Amino acid sequence: MRQTSGVRGDLRLRPVRPAGWWFDGLLLAAVVALTVALASGHLFGLDRAVADWSDDNRPTAARWVAMTLNLLGQGTPLTLLAAGLGVLLALRLRSVRPLLPPVVGFVLTFFTVGPLKVWTARPAPSASVKEPFLSPEQTLPLFQHDLPVRFAQSYPSGHVANAIVWYGVLALLLAPLVRSFGRTVPPRLVTVVRVVPPAVVFCTTVYLGWHWLTDSVAGLLLGLLLDRLLRRVPWDDLPLPRRLGDWARPVAWSAPPATSATR
């Protein structure tokens, strides 16, 4: 049996707010309820109203500003940025542990957001004005598996879900990285990193007509759920192969919130 580095025998999950698993269950139930509602033909009027308003109030200048701001939610650059920060921190601290959050974040998003998009098979609002040139009514329903996959991957919004997960990972890496240079990160800055980019991505994605409002709401709910899972992981206590030696040393992440440990 492969030996692992010494860690505490009882892996305690890190606390999150709100504490406990009830909020995670609420987020999951909300995603399921929203999906069922859309599958039953509900909320289409709301989606159409928001999409039509956006189309009627999108001058060229505002469109370019929104497209620029929406780049904050591009999954591949965010993945590479998080991986790069993880590598930099790993080299500075001589520990492989900073590589774990980006890897786990990638696995979580890859095996949740992508498969859900393929399974629900919903076109984007823009599918009526560009390929596959559906009628406006045909762009709303889920489970249109007769369409090519590239035309039916709107639900849930990957931009929003990825933004929440990856900016959460970046915020997690930021504090120890800055501390390795002898400085500290104000807690408010960490909150800004976690909140502002996902909020901007949510608004611009809907405004540009790249996703229905309910797509982005589903992405928000799913992203928050995945982010809470990542924040619970006791990264410094995870067992690693003993052959890593000192490279398995703890990172001393930022102090967790002053709440009771998550059950």
mmCIF file of C-alpha atoms in Angstrom:
data_model
loop_
_atom_site.group_PDB
_atom_site.id
_atom_site.type_symbol
_atom_site.label_atom_id
_atom_site.label_comp_id
_atom_site.label_asym_id
_atom_site.label_seq_id
_atom_site.Cartn_x
_atom_site.Cartn_y
_atom_site.Cartn_z
ATOM 1 C CA MET A 1 0.000 0.000 0.000
ATOM 2 C CA ARG A 2 1.337 3.417 -0.948
ATOM 3 C CA GLN A 3 2.296 5.469 2.080
ATOM 4 C CA THR A 4 0.982 8.982 2.396
ATOM 5 C CA SER A 5 2.266 12.054 4.132
ATOM 6 C CA GLY A 6 1.300 12.492 7.731
ATOM 7 C CA VAL A 7 -1.907 14.444 8.237
ATOM 8 C CA ARG A 8 -4.503 14.609 10.935
ATOM 9 C CA GLY A 9 -6.490 11.410 11.126
ATOM 10 C CA ASP A 10 -9.820 13.232 11.308
ATOM 11 C CA LEU A 11 -10.239 15.375 8.218
ATOM 12 C CA ARG A 12 -12.490 18.216 9.306
ATOM 13 C CA LEU A 13 -14.229 20.156 6.592
ATOM 14 C CA ARG A 14 -13.603 23.872 6.547
ATOM 15 C CA PRO A 15 -16.524 26.052 7.625
ATOM 16 C CA VAL A 16 -18.688 27.887 5.122
ATOM 17 C CA ARG A 17 -21.414 30.478 5.470
ATOM 18 C CA PRO A 18 -24.262 29.703 5.904
ATOM 19 C CA ALA A 19 -22.982 26.737 7.926
ATOM 20 C CA GLY A 20 -24.245 23.201 7.435
ATOM 21 C CA TRP A 21 -25.462 21.332 4.377
ATOM 22 C CA TRP A 22 -29.003 22.703 4.336
ATOM 23 C CA PHE A 23 -28.051 25.607 2.065
ATOM 24 C CA ASP A 24 -26.337 23.245 -0.380
ATOM 25 C CA GLY A 25 -29.512 21.179 -0.470
ATOM 26 C CA LEU A 26 -31.504 24.353 -1.102
ATOM 27 C CA LEU A 27 -29.265 25.330 -4.026
ATOM 28 C CA LEU A 28 -29.523 21.854 -5.537
ATOM 29 C CA ALA A 29 -33.302 21.805 -5.078
ATOM 30 C CA ALA A 30 -33.542 25.207 -6.751
ATOM 31 C CA VAL A 31 -31.588 23.960 -9.785
ATOM 32 C CA VAL A 32 -33.839 20.906 -10.049
ATOM 33 C CA ALA A 33 -37.010 22.980 -9.619
ATOM 34 C CA LEU A 34 -35.904 25.486 -12.255
ATOM 35 C CA THR A 35 -35.034 22.707 -14.696
ATOM 36 C CA VAL A 36 -38.394 20.989 -14.136
ATOM 37 C CA ALA A 37 -40.234 24.290 -14.603
ATOM 38 C CA LEU A 38 -38.482 24.951 -17.915
ATOM 39 C CA ALA A 39 -38.984 21.369 -19.069
ATOM 40 C CA SER A 40 -42.704 21.867 -18.382
ATOM 41 C CA GLY A 41 -42.817 25.007 -20.511
ATOM 42 C CA HIS A 42 -42.903 27.536 -17.682
ATOM 43 C CA LEU A 43 -40.917 30.794 -17.387
ATOM 44 C CA PHE A 44 -40.601 31.111 -21.169
ATOM 45 C CA GLY A 45 -42.482 34.409 -21.056
ATOM 46 C CA LEU A 46 -40.003 35.847 -18.572
ATOM 47 C CA ASP A 47 -37.027 34.674 -20.625
ATOM 48 C CA ARG A 48 -38.498 36.106 -23.812
ATOM 49 C CA ALA A 49 -39.369 39.440 -22.185
ATOM 50 C CA VAL A 50 -35.841 39.919 -20.844
ATOM 51 C CA ALA A 51 -34.270 38.882 -24.159
ATOM 52 C CA ASP A 52 -36.539 41.230 -26.141
ATOM 53 C CA TRP A 53 -35.801 44.140 -23.798
ATOM 54 C CA SER A 54 -32.074 43.511 -24.175
ATOM 55 C CA ASP A 55 -32.379 43.417 -27.971
ATOM 56 C CA ASP A 56 -34.263 46.735 -27.965
ATOM 57 C CA ASN A 57 -31.813 48.462 -25.603
ATOM 58 C CA ARG A 58 -28.419 47.426 -26.913
ATOM 59 C CA PRO A 59 -26.715 50.276 -28.784
ATOM 60 C CA THR A 60 -23.376 49.529 -30.399
ATOM 61 C CA ALA A 61 -21.291 51.209 -27.686
ATOM 62 C CA ALA A 62 -23.086 49.372 -24.885
ATOM 63 C CA ARG A 63 -22.741 46.095 -26.769
ATOM 64 C CA TRP A 64 -18.970 46.470 -27.068
ATOM 65 C CA VAL A 65 -18.634 47.424 -23.409
ATOM 66 C CA ALA A 66 -20.695 44.399 -22.386
ATOM 67 C CA MET A 67 -18.672 42.082 -24.648
ATOM 68 C CA THR A 68 -15.446 43.363 -23.125
ATOM 69 C CA LEU A 69 -16.681 42.935 -19.566
ATOM 70 C CA ASN A 70 -18.021 39.481 -20.377
ATOM 71 C CA LEU A 71 -14.465 38.306 -21.030
ATOM 72 C CA LEU A 72 -14.201 38.088 -17.243
ATOM 73 C CA GLY A 73 -16.164 34.850 -17.502
ATOM 74 C CA GLN A 74 -14.150 33.008 -20.148
ATOM 75 C CA GLY A 75 -13.535 29.546 -18.712
ATOM 76 C CA THR A 76 -10.267 28.652 -20.448
ATOM 77 C CA PRO A 77 -8.364 31.853 -19.529
ATOM 78 C CA LEU A 78 -9.642 31.607 -15.956
ATOM 79 C CA THR A 79 -8.530 27.992 -15.748
ATOM 80 C CA LEU A 80 -5.063 28.861 -17.040
ATOM 81 C CA LEU A 81 -4.803 31.867 -14.716
ATOM 82 C CA ALA A 82 -5.753 29.779 -11.677
ATOM 83 C CA ALA A 83 -3.325 27.046 -12.728
ATOM 84 C CA GLY A 84 -0.572 29.624 -13.230
ATOM 85 C CA LEU A 85 -1.123 31.135 -9.794
ATOM 86 C CA GLY A 86 -1.160 27.649 -8.302
ATOM 87 C CA VAL A 87 2.175 26.819 -9.934
ATOM 88 C CA LEU A 88 3.711 30.130 -8.845
ATOM 89 C CA LEU A 89 2.572 29.653 -5.264
ATOM 90 C CA ALA A 90 3.725 26.039 -5.286
ATOM 91 C CA LEU A 91 7.202 27.095 -6.370
ATOM 92 C CA ARG A 92 7.413 29.910 -3.835
ATOM 93 C CA LEU A 93 6.254 27.727 -0.937
ATOM 94 C CA ARG A 94 7.854 24.518 -2.218
ATOM 95 C CA SER A 95 4.575 22.655 -1.764
ATOM 96 C CA VAL A 96 2.276 20.895 -4.223
ATOM 97 C CA ARG A 97 -0.828 21.791 -2.245
ATOM 98 C CA PRO A 98 -1.512 25.068 -4.116
ATOM 99 C CA LEU A 99 -2.005 22.944 -7.247
ATOM 100 C CA LEU A 100 -4.911 21.066 -5.696
ATOM 101 C CA PRO A 101 -7.655 23.761 -5.819
ATOM 102 C CA PRO A 102 -7.237 24.449 -9.577
ATOM 103 C CA VAL A 103 -7.203 20.728 -10.358
ATOM 104 C CA VAL A 104 -10.294 19.985 -8.275
ATOM 105 C CA GLY A 105 -12.032 23.085 -9.628
ATOM 106 C CA PHE A 106 -11.424 21.917 -13.191
ATOM 107 C CA VAL A 107 -12.708 18.416 -12.439
ATOM 108 C CA LEU A 108 -15.860 19.735 -10.746
ATOM 109 C CA THR A 109 -16.789 22.100 -13.563
ATOM 110 C CA PHE A 110 -15.855 19.634 -16.320
ATOM 111 C CA PHE A 111 -18.066 16.872 -14.947
ATOM 112 C CA THR A 112 -21.060 19.054 -14.020
ATOM 113 C CA VAL A 113 -21.533 22.116 -16.230
ATOM 114 C CA GLY A 114 -20.627 20.482 -19.539
ATOM 115 C CA PRO A 115 -22.719 17.316 -19.142
ATOM 116 C CA LEU A 116 -25.714 19.359 -17.954
ATOM 117 C CA LYS A 117 -25.472 21.547 -21.054
ATOM 118 C CA VAL A 118 -25.462 18.522 -23.338
ATOM 119 C CA TRP A 119 -28.263 16.779 -21.451
ATOM 120 C CA THR A 120 -30.636 19.774 -21.338
ATOM 121 C CA ALA A 121 -29.916 20.718 -24.982
ATOM 122 C CA ARG A 122 -31.314 24.251 -24.985
ATOM 123 C CA PRO A 123 -30.509 26.780 -27.738
ATOM 124 C CA ALA A 124 -29.417 30.319 -26.898
ATOM 125 C CA PRO A 125 -31.625 33.358 -27.621
ATOM 126 C CA SER A 126 -29.349 34.240 -30.559
ATOM 127 C CA ALA A 127 -30.180 30.924 -32.267
ATOM 128 C CA SER A 128 -33.029 32.693 -34.046
ATOM 129 C CA VAL A 129 -30.785 35.285 -35.733
ATOM 130 C CA LYS A 130 -27.813 33.059 -36.575
ATOM 131 C CA GLU A 131 -27.258 29.364 -37.108
ATOM 132 C CA PRO A 132 -29.334 27.234 -36.852
ATOM 133 C CA PHE A 133 -31.880 30.073 -37.530
ATOM 134 C CA LEU A 134 -34.711 28.689 -35.420
ATOM 135 C CA SER A 135 -37.993 30.480 -34.995
ATOM 136 C CA PRO A 136 -38.155 32.509 -31.744
ATOM 137 C CA GLU A 137 -40.506 29.924 -30.234
ATOM 138 C CA GLN A 138 -38.117 27.075 -31.013
ATOM 139 C CA THR A 139 -35.229 28.667 -29.116
ATOM 140 C CA LEU A 140 -36.914 28.401 -25.705
ATOM 141 C CA PRO A 141 -37.538 24.688 -24.899
ATOM 142 C CA LEU A 142 -35.065 22.274 -23.337
ATOM 143 C CA PHE A 143 -34.124 18.798 -24.583
ATOM 144 C CA GLN A 144 -33.799 19.624 -28.275
ATOM 145 C CA HIS A 145 -31.483 16.702 -28.959
ATOM 146 C CA ASP A 146 -32.308 16.766 -32.658
ATOM 147 C CA LEU A 147 -30.087 19.851 -32.961
ATOM 148 C CA PRO A 148 -26.299 19.572 -33.314
ATOM 149 C CA VAL A 149 -24.693 19.820 -29.874
ATOM 150 C CA ARG A 150 -22.927 23.093 -30.691
ATOM 151 C CA PHE A 151 -26.313 24.799 -31.180
ATOM 152 C CA ALA A 152 -27.921 23.562 -27.961
ATOM 153 C CA GLN A 153 -25.649 24.198 -24.960
ATOM 154 C CA SER A 154 -27.233 27.224 -23.329
ATOM 155 C CA TYR A 155 -28.517 25.787 -20.045
ATOM 156 C CA PRO A 156 -27.029 26.297 -17.525
ATOM 157 C CA SER A 157 -24.772 29.258 -18.261
ATOM 158 C CA GLY A 158 -21.179 28.055 -18.178
ATOM 159 C CA HIS A 159 -19.956 31.651 -18.133
ATOM 160 C CA VAL A 160 -21.680 32.317 -14.806
ATOM 161 C CA ALA A 161 -20.940 28.958 -13.161
ATOM 162 C CA ASN A 162 -17.283 29.041 -14.218
ATOM 163 C CA ALA A 163 -16.886 32.632 -13.044
ATOM 164 C CA ILE A 164 -18.117 31.777 -9.553
ATOM 165 C CA VAL A 165 -15.922 28.682 -9.260
ATOM 166 C CA TRP A 166 -12.741 30.139 -10.744
ATOM 167 C CA TYR A 167 -12.849 33.494 -8.974
ATOM 168 C CA GLY A 168 -13.399 31.531 -5.784
ATOM 169 C CA VAL A 169 -10.241 29.531 -6.534
ATOM 170 C CA LEU A 170 -8.341 32.718 -7.385
ATOM 171 C CA ALA A 171 -9.467 34.322 -4.124
ATOM 172 C CA LEU A 172 -8.314 31.225 -2.223
ATOM 173 C CA LEU A 173 -4.843 31.374 -3.821
ATOM 174 C CA LEU A 174 -4.504 35.149 -3.594
ATOM 175 C CA ALA A 175 -4.056 35.455 0.167
ATOM 176 C CA PRO A 176 -1.157 32.982 0.592
ATOM 177 C CA LEU A 177 0.455 34.209 -2.635
ATOM 178 C CA VAL A 178 0.499 37.823 -1.489
ATOM 179 C CA ARG A 179 1.587 36.718 1.985
ATOM 180 C CA SER A 180 4.564 34.935 0.414
ATOM 181 C CA PHE A 181 5.763 38.391 -0.666
ATOM 182 C CA GLY A 182 5.453 39.705 2.891
ATOM 183 C CA ARG A 183 2.109 41.463 2.420
ATOM 184 C CA THR A 184 -1.504 40.813 3.325
ATOM 185 C CA VAL A 185 -4.736 40.953 1.367
ATOM 186 C CA PRO A 186 -7.640 42.919 2.879
ATOM 187 C CA PRO A 187 -10.653 40.638 3.419
ATOM 188 C CA ARG A 188 -12.810 43.096 1.481
ATOM 189 C CA LEU A 189 -10.617 42.650 -1.588
ATOM 190 C CA VAL A 190 -11.094 38.885 -1.390
ATOM 191 C CA THR A 191 -14.862 39.467 -1.256
ATOM 192 C CA VAL A 192 -14.670 41.786 -4.272
ATOM 193 C CA VAL A 193 -12.762 39.140 -6.241
ATOM 194 C CA ARG A 194 -15.396 36.553 -5.381
ATOM 195 C CA VAL A 195 -18.479 38.694 -6.035
ATOM 196 C CA VAL A 196 -17.920 41.436 -8.601
ATOM 197 C CA PRO A 197 -16.674 39.481 -11.672
ATOM 198 C CA PRO A 198 -19.431 36.823 -11.462
ATOM 199 C CA ALA A 199 -22.057 39.560 -11.046
ATOM 200 C CA VAL A 200 -20.715 41.388 -14.113
ATOM 201 C CA VAL A 201 -20.677 38.160 -16.125
ATOM 202 C CA PHE A 202 -24.253 37.346 -15.082
ATOM 203 C CA CYS A 203 -25.565 40.728 -16.240
ATOM 204 C CA THR A 204 -23.584 40.970 -19.484
ATOM 205 C CA THR A 205 -24.338 37.409 -20.554
ATOM 206 C CA VAL A 206 -28.072 38.063 -20.349
ATOM 207 C CA TYR A 207 -27.804 41.560 -21.822
ATOM 208 C CA LEU A 208 -25.891 40.331 -24.869
ATOM 209 C CA GLY A 209 -28.478 37.642 -25.574
ATOM 210 C CA TRP A 210 -25.922 34.874 -25.209
ATOM 211 C CA HIS A 211 -28.028 33.154 -22.543
ATOM 212 C CA TRP A 212 -31.595 33.256 -21.328
ATOM 213 C CA LEU A 213 -32.154 34.766 -17.905
ATOM 214 C CA THR A 214 -33.012 31.340 -16.485
ATOM 215 C CA ASP A 215 -29.779 29.930 -17.974
ATOM 216 C CA SER A 216 -27.791 32.431 -15.957
ATOM 217 C CA VAL A 217 -29.855 31.843 -12.816
ATOM 218 C CA ALA A 218 -29.162 28.109 -13.118
ATOM 219 C CA GLY A 219 -25.462 28.856 -13.643
ATOM 220 C CA LEU A 220 -25.503 31.051 -10.545
ATOM 221 C CA LEU A 221 -27.107 28.358 -8.399
ATOM 222 C CA LEU A 222 -24.805 25.622 -9.692
ATOM 223 C CA GLY A 223 -21.714 27.815 -9.348
ATOM 224 C CA LEU A 224 -22.545 28.667 -5.735
ATOM 225 C CA LEU A 225 -23.041 24.981 -4.966
ATOM 226 C CA LEU A 226 -19.679 24.002 -6.484
ATOM 227 C CA ASP A 227 -17.952 26.935 -4.788
ATOM 228 C CA ARG A 228 -19.248 25.819 -1.393
ATOM 229 C CA LEU A 229 -17.923 22.314 -2.022
ATOM 230 C CA LEU A 230 -14.491 23.693 -2.875
ATOM 231 C CA ARG A 231 -14.434 25.998 0.141
ATOM 232 C CA ARG A 232 -15.112 23.052 2.442
ATOM 233 C CA VAL A 233 -12.039 21.092 1.382
ATOM 234 C CA PRO A 234 -9.304 20.996 4.079
ATOM 235 C CA TRP A 235 -6.501 21.428 1.539
ATOM 236 C CA ASP A 236 -3.688 21.299 4.109
ATOM 237 C CA ASP A 237 -4.953 18.054 5.654
ATOM 238 C CA LEU A 238 -5.478 16.012 2.497
ATOM 239 C CA PRO A 239 -3.201 12.936 2.491
ATOM 240 C CA LEU A 240 -0.468 13.006 -0.137
ATOM 241 C CA PRO A 241 2.166 10.413 -1.136
ATOM 242 C CA ARG A 242 4.970 10.318 1.434
ATOM 243 C CA ARG A 243 7.587 10.415 -1.323
ATOM 244 C CA LEU A 244 6.716 14.088 -1.855
ATOM 245 C CA GLY A 245 8.521 14.788 1.413
ATOM 246 C CA ASP A 246 8.682 18.501 2.222
ATOM 247 C CA TRP A 247 6.703 19.278 -0.943
ATOM 248 C CA ALA A 248 3.597 18.104 0.927
ATOM 249 C CA ARG A 249 3.975 20.841 3.549
ATOM 250 C CA PRO A 250 0.846 22.856 4.447
ATOM 251 C CA VAL A 251 0.176 26.229 2.875
ATOM 252 C CA ALA A 252 -1.568 27.992 5.767
ATOM 253 C CA TRP A 253 -4.471 29.379 3.793
ATOM 254 C CA SER A 254 -6.274 32.459 5.015
ATOM 255 C CA ALA A 255 -8.045 32.013 8.311
ATOM 256 C CA PRO A 256 -11.521 30.510 7.925
ATOM 257 C CA PRO A 257 -14.620 32.444 9.032
ATOM 258 C CA ALA A 258 -15.306 32.460 12.746
ATOM 259 C CA THR A 259 -18.196 29.988 12.659
ATOM 260 C CA SER A 260 -18.745 26.487 13.872
ATOM 261 C CA ALA A 261 -17.216 23.787 11.704
ATOM 262 C CA THR A 262 -19.357 22.467 8.905
ATOM 263 C CA ARG A 263 -20.917 19.176 9.742
#
